[in-house]
Every structure is written in C-alpha cells, then in structure tokens.
GROMACS .gro file of N, CA and C in nm:
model
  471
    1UNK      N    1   2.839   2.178   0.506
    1UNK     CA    2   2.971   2.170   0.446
    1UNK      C    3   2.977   2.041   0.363
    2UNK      N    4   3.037   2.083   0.244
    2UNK     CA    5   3.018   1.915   0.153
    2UNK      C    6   3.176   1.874   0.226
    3UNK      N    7   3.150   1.744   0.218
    3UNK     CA    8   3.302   1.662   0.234
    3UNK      C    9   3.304   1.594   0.075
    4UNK      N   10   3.439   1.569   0.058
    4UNK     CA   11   3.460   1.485  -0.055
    4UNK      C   12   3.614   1.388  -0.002
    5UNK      N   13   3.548   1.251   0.006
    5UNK     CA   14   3.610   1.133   0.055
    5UNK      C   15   3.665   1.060  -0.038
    6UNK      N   16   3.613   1.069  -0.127
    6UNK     CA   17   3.678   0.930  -0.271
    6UNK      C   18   3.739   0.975  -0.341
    7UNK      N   19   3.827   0.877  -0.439
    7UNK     CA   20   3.945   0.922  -0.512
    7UNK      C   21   3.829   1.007  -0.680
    8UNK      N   22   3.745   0.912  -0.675
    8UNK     CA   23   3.632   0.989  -0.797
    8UNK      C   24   3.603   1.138  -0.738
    9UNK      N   25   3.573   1.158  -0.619
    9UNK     CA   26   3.531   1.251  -0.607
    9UNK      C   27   3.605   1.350  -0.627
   10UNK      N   28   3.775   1.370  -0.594
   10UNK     CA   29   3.891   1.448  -0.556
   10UNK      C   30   3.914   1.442  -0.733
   11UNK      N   31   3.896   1.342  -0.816
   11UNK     CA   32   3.933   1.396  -0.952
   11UNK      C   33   3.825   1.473  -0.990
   12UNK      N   34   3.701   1.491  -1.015
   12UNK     CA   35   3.604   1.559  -1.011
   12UNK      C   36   3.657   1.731  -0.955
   13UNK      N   37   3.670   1.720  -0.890
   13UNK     CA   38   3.755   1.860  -0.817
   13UNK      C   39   3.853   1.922  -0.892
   14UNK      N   40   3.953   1.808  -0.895
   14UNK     CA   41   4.087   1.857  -0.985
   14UNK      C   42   4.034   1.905  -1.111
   15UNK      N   43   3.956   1.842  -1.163
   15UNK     CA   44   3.943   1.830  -1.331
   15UNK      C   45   3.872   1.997  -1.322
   16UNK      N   46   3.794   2.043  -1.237
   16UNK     CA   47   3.713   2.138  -1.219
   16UNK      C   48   3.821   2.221  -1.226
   17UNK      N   49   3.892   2.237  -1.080
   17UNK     CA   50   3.979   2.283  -1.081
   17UNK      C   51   4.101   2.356  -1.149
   18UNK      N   52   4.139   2.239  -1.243
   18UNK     CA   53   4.243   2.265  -1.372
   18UNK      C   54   4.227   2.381  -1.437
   19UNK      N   55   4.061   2.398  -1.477
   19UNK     CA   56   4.054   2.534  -1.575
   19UNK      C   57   4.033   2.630  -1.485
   20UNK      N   58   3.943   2.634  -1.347
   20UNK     CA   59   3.864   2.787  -1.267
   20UNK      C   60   4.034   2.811  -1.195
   21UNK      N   61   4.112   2.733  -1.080
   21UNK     CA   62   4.201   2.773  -1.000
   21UNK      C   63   4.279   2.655  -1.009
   22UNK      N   64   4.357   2.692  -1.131
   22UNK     CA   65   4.515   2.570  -1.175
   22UNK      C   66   4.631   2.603  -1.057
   23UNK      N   67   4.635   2.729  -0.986
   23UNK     CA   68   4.707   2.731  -0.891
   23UNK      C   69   4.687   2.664  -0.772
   24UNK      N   70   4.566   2.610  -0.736
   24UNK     CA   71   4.549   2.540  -0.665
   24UNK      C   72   4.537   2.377  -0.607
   25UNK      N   73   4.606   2.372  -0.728
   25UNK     CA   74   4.599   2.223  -0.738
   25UNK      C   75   4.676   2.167  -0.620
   26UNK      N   76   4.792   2.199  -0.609
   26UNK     CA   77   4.867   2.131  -0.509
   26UNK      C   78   4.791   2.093  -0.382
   27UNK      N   79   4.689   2.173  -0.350
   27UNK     CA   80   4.640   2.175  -0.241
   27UNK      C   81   4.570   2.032  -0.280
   28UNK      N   82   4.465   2.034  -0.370
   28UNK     CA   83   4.375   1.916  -0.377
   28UNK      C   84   4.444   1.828  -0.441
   29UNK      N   85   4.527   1.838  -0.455
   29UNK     CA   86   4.630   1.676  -0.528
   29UNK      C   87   4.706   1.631  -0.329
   30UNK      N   88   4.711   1.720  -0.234
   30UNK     CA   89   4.778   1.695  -0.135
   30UNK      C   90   4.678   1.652  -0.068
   31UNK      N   91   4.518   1.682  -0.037
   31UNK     CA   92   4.392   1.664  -0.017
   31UNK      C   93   4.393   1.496  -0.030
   32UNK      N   94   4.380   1.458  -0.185
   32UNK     CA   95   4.345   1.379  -0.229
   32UNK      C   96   4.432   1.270  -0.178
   33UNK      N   97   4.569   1.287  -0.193
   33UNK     CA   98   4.658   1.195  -0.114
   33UNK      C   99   4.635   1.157   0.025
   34UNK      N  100   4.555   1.229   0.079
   34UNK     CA  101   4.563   1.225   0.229
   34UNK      C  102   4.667   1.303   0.328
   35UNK      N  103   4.751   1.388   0.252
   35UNK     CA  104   4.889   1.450   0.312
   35UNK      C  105   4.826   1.536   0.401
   36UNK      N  106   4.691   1.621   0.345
   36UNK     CA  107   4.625   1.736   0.434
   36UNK      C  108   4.488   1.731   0.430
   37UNK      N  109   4.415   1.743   0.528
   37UNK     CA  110   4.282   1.757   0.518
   37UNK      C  111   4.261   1.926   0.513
   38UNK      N  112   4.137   1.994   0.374
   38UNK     CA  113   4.206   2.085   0.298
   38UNK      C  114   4.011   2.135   0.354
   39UNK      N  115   3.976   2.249   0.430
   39UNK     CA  116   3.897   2.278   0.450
   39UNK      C  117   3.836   2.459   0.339
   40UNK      N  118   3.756   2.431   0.302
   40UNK     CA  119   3.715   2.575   0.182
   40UNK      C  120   3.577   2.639   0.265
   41UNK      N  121   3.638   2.729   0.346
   41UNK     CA  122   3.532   2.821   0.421
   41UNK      C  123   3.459   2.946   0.342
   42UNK      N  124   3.317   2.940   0.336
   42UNK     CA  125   3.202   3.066   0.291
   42UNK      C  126   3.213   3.144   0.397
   43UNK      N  127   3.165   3.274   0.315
   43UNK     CA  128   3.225   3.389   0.426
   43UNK      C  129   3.073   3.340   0.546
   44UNK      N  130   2.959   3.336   0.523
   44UNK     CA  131   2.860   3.280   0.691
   44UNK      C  132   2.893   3.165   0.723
   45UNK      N  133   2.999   3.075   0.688
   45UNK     CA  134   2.999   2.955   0.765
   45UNK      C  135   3.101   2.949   0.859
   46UNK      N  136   3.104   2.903   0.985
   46UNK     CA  137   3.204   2.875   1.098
   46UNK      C  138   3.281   2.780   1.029
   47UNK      N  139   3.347   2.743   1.166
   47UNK     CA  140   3.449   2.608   1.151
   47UNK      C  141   3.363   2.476   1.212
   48UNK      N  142   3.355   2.409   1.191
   48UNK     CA  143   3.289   2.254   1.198
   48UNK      C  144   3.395   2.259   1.358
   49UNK      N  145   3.297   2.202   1.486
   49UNK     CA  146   3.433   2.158   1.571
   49UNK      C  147   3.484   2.015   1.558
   50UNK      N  148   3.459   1.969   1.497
   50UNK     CA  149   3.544   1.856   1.454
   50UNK      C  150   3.676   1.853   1.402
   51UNK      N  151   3.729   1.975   1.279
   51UNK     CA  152   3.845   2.001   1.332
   51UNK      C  153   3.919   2.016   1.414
   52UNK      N  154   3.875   2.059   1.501
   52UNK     CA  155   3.972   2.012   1.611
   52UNK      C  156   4.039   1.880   1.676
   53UNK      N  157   3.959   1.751   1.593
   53UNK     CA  158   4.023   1.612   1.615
   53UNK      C  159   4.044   1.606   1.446
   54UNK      N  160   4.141   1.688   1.374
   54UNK     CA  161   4.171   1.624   1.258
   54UNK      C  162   4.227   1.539   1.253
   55UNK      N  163   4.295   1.453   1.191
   55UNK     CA  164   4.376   1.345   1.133
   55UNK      C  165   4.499   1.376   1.100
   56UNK      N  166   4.494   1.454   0.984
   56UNK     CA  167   4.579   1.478   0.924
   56UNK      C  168   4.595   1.668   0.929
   57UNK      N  169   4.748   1.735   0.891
   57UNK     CA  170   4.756   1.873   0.850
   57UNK      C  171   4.660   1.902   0.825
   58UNK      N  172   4.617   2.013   0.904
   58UNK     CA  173   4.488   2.095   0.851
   58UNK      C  174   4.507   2.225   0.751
   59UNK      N  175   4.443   2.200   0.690
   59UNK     CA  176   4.451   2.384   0.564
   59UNK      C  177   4.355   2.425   0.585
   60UNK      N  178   4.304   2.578   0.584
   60UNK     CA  179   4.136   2.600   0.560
   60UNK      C  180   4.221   2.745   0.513
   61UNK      N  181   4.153   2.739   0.381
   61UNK     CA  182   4.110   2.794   0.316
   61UNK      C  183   4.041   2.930   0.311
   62UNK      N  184   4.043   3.017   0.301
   62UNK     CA  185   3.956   3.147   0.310
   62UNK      C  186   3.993   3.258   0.158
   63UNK      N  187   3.880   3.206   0.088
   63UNK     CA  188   3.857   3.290   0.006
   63UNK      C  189   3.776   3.494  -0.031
   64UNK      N  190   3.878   3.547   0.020
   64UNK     CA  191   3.820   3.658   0.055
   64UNK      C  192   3.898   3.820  -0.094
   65UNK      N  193   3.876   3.729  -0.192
   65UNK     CA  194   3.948   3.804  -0.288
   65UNK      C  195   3.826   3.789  -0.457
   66UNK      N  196   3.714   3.784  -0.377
   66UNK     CA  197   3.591   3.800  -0.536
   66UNK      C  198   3.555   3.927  -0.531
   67UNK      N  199   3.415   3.939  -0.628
   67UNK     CA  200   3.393   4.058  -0.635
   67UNK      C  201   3.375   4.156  -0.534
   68UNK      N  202   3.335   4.121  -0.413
   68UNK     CA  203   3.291   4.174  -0.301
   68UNK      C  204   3.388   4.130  -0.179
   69UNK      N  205   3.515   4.156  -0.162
   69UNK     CA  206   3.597   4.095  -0.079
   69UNK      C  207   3.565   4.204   0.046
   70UNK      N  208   3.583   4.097   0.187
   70UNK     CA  209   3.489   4.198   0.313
   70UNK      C  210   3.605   4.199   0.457
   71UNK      N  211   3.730   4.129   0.395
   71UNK     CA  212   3.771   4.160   0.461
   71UNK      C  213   3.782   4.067   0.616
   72UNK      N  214   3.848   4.041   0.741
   72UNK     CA  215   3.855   3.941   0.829
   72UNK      C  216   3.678   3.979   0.891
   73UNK      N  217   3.641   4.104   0.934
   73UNK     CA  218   3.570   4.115   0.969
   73UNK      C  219   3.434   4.079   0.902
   74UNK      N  220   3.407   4.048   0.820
   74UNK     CA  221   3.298   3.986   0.736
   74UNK      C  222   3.306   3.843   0.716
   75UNK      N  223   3.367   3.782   0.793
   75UNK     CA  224   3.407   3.662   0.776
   75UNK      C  225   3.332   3.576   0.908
   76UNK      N  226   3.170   3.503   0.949
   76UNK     CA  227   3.183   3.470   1.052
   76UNK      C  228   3.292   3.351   1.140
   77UNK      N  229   3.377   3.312   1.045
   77UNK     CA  230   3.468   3.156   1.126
   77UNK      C  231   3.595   3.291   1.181
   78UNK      N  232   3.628   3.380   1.145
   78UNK     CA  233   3.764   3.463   1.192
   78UNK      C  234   3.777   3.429   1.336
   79UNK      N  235   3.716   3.446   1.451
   79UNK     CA  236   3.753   3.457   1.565
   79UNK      C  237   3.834   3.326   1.599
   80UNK      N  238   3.749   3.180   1.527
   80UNK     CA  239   3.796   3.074   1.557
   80UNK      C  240   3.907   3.050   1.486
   81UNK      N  241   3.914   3.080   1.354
   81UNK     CA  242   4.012   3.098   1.290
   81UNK      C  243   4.151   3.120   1.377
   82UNK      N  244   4.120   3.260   1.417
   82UNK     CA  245   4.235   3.310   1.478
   82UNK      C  246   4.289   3.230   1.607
   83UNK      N  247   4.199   3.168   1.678
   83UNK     CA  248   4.224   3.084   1.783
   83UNK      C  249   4.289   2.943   1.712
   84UNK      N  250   4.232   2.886   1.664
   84UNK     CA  251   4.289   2.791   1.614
   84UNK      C  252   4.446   2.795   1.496
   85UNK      N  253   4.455   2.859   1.424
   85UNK     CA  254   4.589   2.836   1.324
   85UNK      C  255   4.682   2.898   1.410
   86UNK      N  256   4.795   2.792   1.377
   86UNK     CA  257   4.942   2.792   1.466
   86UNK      C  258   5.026   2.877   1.350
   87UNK      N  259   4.981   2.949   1.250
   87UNK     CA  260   5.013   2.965   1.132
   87UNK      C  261   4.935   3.022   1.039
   88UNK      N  262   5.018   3.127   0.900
   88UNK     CA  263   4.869   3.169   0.832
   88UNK      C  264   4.981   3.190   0.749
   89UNK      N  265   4.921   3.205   0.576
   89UNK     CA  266   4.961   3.273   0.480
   89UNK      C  267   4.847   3.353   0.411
   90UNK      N  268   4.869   3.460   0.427
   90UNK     CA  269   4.805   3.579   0.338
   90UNK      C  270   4.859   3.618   0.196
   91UNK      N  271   4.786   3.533   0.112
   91UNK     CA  272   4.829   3.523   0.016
   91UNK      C  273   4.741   3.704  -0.071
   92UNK      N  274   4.825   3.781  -0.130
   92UNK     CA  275   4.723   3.907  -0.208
   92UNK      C  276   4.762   3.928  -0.316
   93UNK      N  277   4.797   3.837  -0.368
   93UNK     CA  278   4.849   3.852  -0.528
   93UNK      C  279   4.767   3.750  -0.633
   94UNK      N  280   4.852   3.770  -0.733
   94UNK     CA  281   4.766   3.675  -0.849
   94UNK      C  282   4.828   3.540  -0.802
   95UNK      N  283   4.743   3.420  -0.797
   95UNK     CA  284   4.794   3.288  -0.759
   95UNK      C  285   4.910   3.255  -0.852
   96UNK      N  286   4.971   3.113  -0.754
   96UNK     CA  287   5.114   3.113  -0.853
   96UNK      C  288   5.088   2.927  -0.777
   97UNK      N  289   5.119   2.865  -0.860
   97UNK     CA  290   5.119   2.714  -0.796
   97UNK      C  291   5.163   2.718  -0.660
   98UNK      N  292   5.358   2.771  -0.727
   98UNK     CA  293   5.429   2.717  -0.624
   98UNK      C  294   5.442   2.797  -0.487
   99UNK      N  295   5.304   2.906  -0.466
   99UNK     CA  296   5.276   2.898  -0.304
   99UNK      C  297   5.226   2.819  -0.269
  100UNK      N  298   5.109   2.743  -0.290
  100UNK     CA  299   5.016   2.621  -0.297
  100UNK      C  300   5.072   2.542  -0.286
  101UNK      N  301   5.191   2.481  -0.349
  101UNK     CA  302   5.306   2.426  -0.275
  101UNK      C  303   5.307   2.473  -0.167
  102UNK      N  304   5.452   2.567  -0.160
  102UNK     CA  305   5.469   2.571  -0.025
  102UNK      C  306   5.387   2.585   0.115
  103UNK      N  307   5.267   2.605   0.073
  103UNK     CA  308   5.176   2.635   0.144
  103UNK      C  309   5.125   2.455   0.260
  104UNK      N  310   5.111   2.385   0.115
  104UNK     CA  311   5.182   2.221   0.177
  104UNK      C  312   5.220   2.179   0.251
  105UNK      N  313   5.355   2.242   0.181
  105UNK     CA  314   5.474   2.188   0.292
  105UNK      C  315   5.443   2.251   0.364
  106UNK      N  316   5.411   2.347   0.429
  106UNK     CA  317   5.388   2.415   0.576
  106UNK      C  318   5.346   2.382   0.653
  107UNK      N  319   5.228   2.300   0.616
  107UNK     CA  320   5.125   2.224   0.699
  107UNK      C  321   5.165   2.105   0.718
  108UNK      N  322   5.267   2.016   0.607
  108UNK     CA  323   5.316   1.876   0.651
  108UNK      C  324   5.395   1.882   0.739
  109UNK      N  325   5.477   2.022   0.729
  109UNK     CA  326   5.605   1.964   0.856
  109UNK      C  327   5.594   2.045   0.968
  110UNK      N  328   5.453   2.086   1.003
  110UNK     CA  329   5.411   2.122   1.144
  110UNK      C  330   5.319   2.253   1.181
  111UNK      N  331   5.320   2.300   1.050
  111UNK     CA  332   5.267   2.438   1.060
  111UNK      C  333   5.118   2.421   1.076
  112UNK      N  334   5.020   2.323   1.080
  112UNK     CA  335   4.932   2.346   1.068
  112UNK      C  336   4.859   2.306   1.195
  113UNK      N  337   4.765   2.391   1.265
  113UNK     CA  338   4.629   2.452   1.101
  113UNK      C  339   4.696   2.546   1.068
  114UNK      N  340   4.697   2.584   0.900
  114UNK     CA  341   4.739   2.648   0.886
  114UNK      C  342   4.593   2.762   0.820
  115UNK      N  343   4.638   2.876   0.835
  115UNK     CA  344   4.503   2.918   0.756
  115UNK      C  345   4.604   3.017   0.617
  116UNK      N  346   4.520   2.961   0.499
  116UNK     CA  347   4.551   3.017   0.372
  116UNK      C  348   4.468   3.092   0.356
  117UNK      N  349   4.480   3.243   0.345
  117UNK     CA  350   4.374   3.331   0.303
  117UNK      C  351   4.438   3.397   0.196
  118UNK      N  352   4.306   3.412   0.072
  118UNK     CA  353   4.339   3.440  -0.007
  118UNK      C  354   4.233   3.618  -0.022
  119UNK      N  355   4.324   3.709  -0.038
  119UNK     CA  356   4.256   3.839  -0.024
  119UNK      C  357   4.303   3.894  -0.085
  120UNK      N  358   4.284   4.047  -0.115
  120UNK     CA  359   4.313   4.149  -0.208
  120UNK      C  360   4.421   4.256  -0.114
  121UNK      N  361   4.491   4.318  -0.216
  121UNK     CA  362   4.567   4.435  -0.102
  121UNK      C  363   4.566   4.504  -0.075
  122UNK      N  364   4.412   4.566  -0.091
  122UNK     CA  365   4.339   4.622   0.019
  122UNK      C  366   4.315   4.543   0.150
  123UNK      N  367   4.298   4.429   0.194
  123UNK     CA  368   4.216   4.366   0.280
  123UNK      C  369   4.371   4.315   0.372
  124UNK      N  370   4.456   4.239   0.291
  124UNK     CA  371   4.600   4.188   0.326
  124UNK      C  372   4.673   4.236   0.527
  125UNK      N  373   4.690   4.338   0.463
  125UNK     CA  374   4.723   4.390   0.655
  125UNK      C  375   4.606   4.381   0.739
  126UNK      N  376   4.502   4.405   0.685
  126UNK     CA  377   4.372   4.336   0.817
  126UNK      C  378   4.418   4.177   0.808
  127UNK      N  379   4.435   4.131   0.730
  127UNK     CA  380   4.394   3.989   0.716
  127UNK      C  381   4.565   3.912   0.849
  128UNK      N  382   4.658   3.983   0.796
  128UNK     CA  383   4.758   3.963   0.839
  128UNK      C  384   4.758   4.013   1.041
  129UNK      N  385   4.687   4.084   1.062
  129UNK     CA  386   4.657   4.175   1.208
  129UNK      C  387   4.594   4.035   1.226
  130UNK      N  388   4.490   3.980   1.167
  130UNK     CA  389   4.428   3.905   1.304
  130UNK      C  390   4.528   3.777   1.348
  131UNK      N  391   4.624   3.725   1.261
  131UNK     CA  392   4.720   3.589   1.347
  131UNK      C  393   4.822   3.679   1.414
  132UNK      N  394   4.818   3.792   1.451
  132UNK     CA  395   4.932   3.863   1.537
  132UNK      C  396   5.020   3.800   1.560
  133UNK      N  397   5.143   3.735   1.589
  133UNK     CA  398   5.257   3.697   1.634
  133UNK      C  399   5.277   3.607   1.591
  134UNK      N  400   5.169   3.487   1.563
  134UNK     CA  401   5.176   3.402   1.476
  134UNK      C  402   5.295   3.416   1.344
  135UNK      N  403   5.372   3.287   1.345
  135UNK     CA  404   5.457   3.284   1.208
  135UNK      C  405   5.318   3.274   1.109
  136UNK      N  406   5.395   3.377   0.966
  136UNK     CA  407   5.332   3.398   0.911
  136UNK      C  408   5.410   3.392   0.748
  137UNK      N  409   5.322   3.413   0.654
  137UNK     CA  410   5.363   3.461   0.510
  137UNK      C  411   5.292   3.555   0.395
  138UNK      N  412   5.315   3.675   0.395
  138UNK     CA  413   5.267   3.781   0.331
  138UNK      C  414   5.314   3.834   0.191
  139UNK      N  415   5.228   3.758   0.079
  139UNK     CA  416   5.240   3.773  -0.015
  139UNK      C  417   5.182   3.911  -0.134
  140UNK      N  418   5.267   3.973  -0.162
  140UNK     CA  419   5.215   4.111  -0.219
  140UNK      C  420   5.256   4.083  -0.382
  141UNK      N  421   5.152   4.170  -0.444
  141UNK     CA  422   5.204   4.206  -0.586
  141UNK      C  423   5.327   4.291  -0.582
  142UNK      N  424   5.425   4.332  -0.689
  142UNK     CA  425   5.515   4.407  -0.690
  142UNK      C  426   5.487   4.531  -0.687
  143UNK      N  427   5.586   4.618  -0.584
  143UNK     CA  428   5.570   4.762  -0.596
  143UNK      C  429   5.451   4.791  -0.714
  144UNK      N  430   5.360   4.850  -0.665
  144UNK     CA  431   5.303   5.016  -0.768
  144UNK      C  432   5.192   4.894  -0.820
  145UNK      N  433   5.214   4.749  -0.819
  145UNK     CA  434   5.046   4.633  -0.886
  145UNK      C  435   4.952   4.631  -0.753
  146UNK      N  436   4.882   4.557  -0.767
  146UNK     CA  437   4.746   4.550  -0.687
  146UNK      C  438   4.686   4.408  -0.713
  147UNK      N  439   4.580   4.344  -0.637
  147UNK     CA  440   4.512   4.223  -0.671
  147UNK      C  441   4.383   4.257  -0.602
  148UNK      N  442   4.257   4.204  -0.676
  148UNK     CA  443   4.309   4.212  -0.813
  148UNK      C  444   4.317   4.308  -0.914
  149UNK      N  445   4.398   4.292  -1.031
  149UNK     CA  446   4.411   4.420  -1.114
  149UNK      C  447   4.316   4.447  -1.174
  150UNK      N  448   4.258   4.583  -1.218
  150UNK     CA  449   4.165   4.628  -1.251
  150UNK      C  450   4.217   4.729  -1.365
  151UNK      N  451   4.150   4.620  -1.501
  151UNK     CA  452   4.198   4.672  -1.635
  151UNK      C  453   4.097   4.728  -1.681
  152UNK      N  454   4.134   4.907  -1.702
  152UNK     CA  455   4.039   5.016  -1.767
  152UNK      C  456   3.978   4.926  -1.935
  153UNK      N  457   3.801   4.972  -1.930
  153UNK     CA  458   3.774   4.936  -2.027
  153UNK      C  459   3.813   4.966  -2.116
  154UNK      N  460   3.813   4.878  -2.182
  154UNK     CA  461   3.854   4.967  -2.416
  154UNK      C  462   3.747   4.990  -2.462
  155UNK      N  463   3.762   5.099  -2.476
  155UNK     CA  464   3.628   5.135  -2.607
  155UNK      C  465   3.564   5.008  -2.713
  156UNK      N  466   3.486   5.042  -2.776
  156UNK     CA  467   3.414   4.910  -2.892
  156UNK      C  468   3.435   4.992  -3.001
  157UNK      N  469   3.500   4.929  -3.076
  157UNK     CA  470   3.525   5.030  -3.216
  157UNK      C  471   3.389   4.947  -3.328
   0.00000   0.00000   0.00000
C-alpha cells in the first residue's frame, strides 16, 4: 500500500486528481489537511490492521465501478470491511463533488470508518446488503439512467 505523508506529495495527488476524479477532491484536500485519513483499496488487497489504531476519521475507499466492476464479493478486504465501518455510502451514480463533501463530513462528526464505495447499479444493492443495519447512504442515478452510462456507438461517416 503506498502512503502519502507530505504536503508535496498530497499536491501531486490533487493536481493528478483535478483532471482523472475532480469529484474527488474533497476527500484528498480533507486527507491532506489531516481532517481524515483517506484509505484507496484494490480489489486483492485487504485492510492493513493498523487501521484499526487510526488517528484520525477513517475513509476507505472502494472503487468497484471500472470496466470490470465485481461487485462486494470480488472484493478480498469486504468481510473486514463489513466488520469494521460504523457507516457506508454507496455511491452508483456519476460523481458529484458535493457527496465527497458530505461524505467528509460524515466521517468528521463520527461516522467513521466510514466505507465509500463507489459502484455501478448493477452492483449498488449487493454493495448496500453487506453494511446491513448500518446507517447508510444510497446514491442512484435518476429513474430509467444507469452508471455507468453506456453511449451506443455512432457510425464514422
């Protein structure tokens, strides 16, 4: 797992950041402050047990919305996952800052660990089943959209 500790390093990120996932900034501008320690889990990697003596609000991250999204069960950290977050947002839409915000604040004023998963809506109600009872936040595209959207090719004239 890379860590990134320095303020060079966290702009390095952002700057990256800005153009691939501008919705995500809040997270690594909250990172960078020190407000949350902001964990970005691969679908074969566990959880480090060292989280468990974090410092600060924990976030982790779960990116499960690329080309090949697999769902909680393709995920080896899920079990711990699920044991550990006091909290989850299932995010299945197109990113928007200001969940990433709120997503923040969730974790500053107690919600955390929180786990942010980011999935498709296909995957969303699995993803949402594994924090069972857990407070939660379930983000959908509008009636009749999907994430992600899948725009029929155009011909080449």
């Amino acid at each position: 797992m890379m860590q990134i500790r320095t303020k060079a390093e966290f702009g390095r990120v952002i700057e990256v950041a800005s153009r691939l996932v501008p919705w995500r900034l809040p997270l690594y501008a909250a990172a960078a402050d020190g407000l949350i320690q902001l964990v970005e889990v691969m679908p074969g990697a566990g959880l480090p047990k060292a989280l468990d003596r974090a410092a600060r609000p924990l976030v982790i991250l779960v990116g499960d919305d690329g080309e090949t999204p697999v769902g909680p069960d393709g995920w080896r950290c899920t079990a711990r996952l699920r044991r550990m977050a006091r909290s989850a947002i299932v995010h299945a839409a197109g990113g928007q800052r200001g969940h990433y915000q709120e997503a923040v604040r969730a974790a500053v004023s107690g919600a955390a660990p929180l786990a942010l998963i980011e999935t498709t809506t296909e995957q969303a109600q699995a993803w949402r089943a594994v924090f069972g009872q857990r407070p939660q936040i379930l983000i959908l595209p509008p009636p009749g959209d999907r994430h992600p959207r899948v725009t029929p090719a155009q011909p080449i004239n």
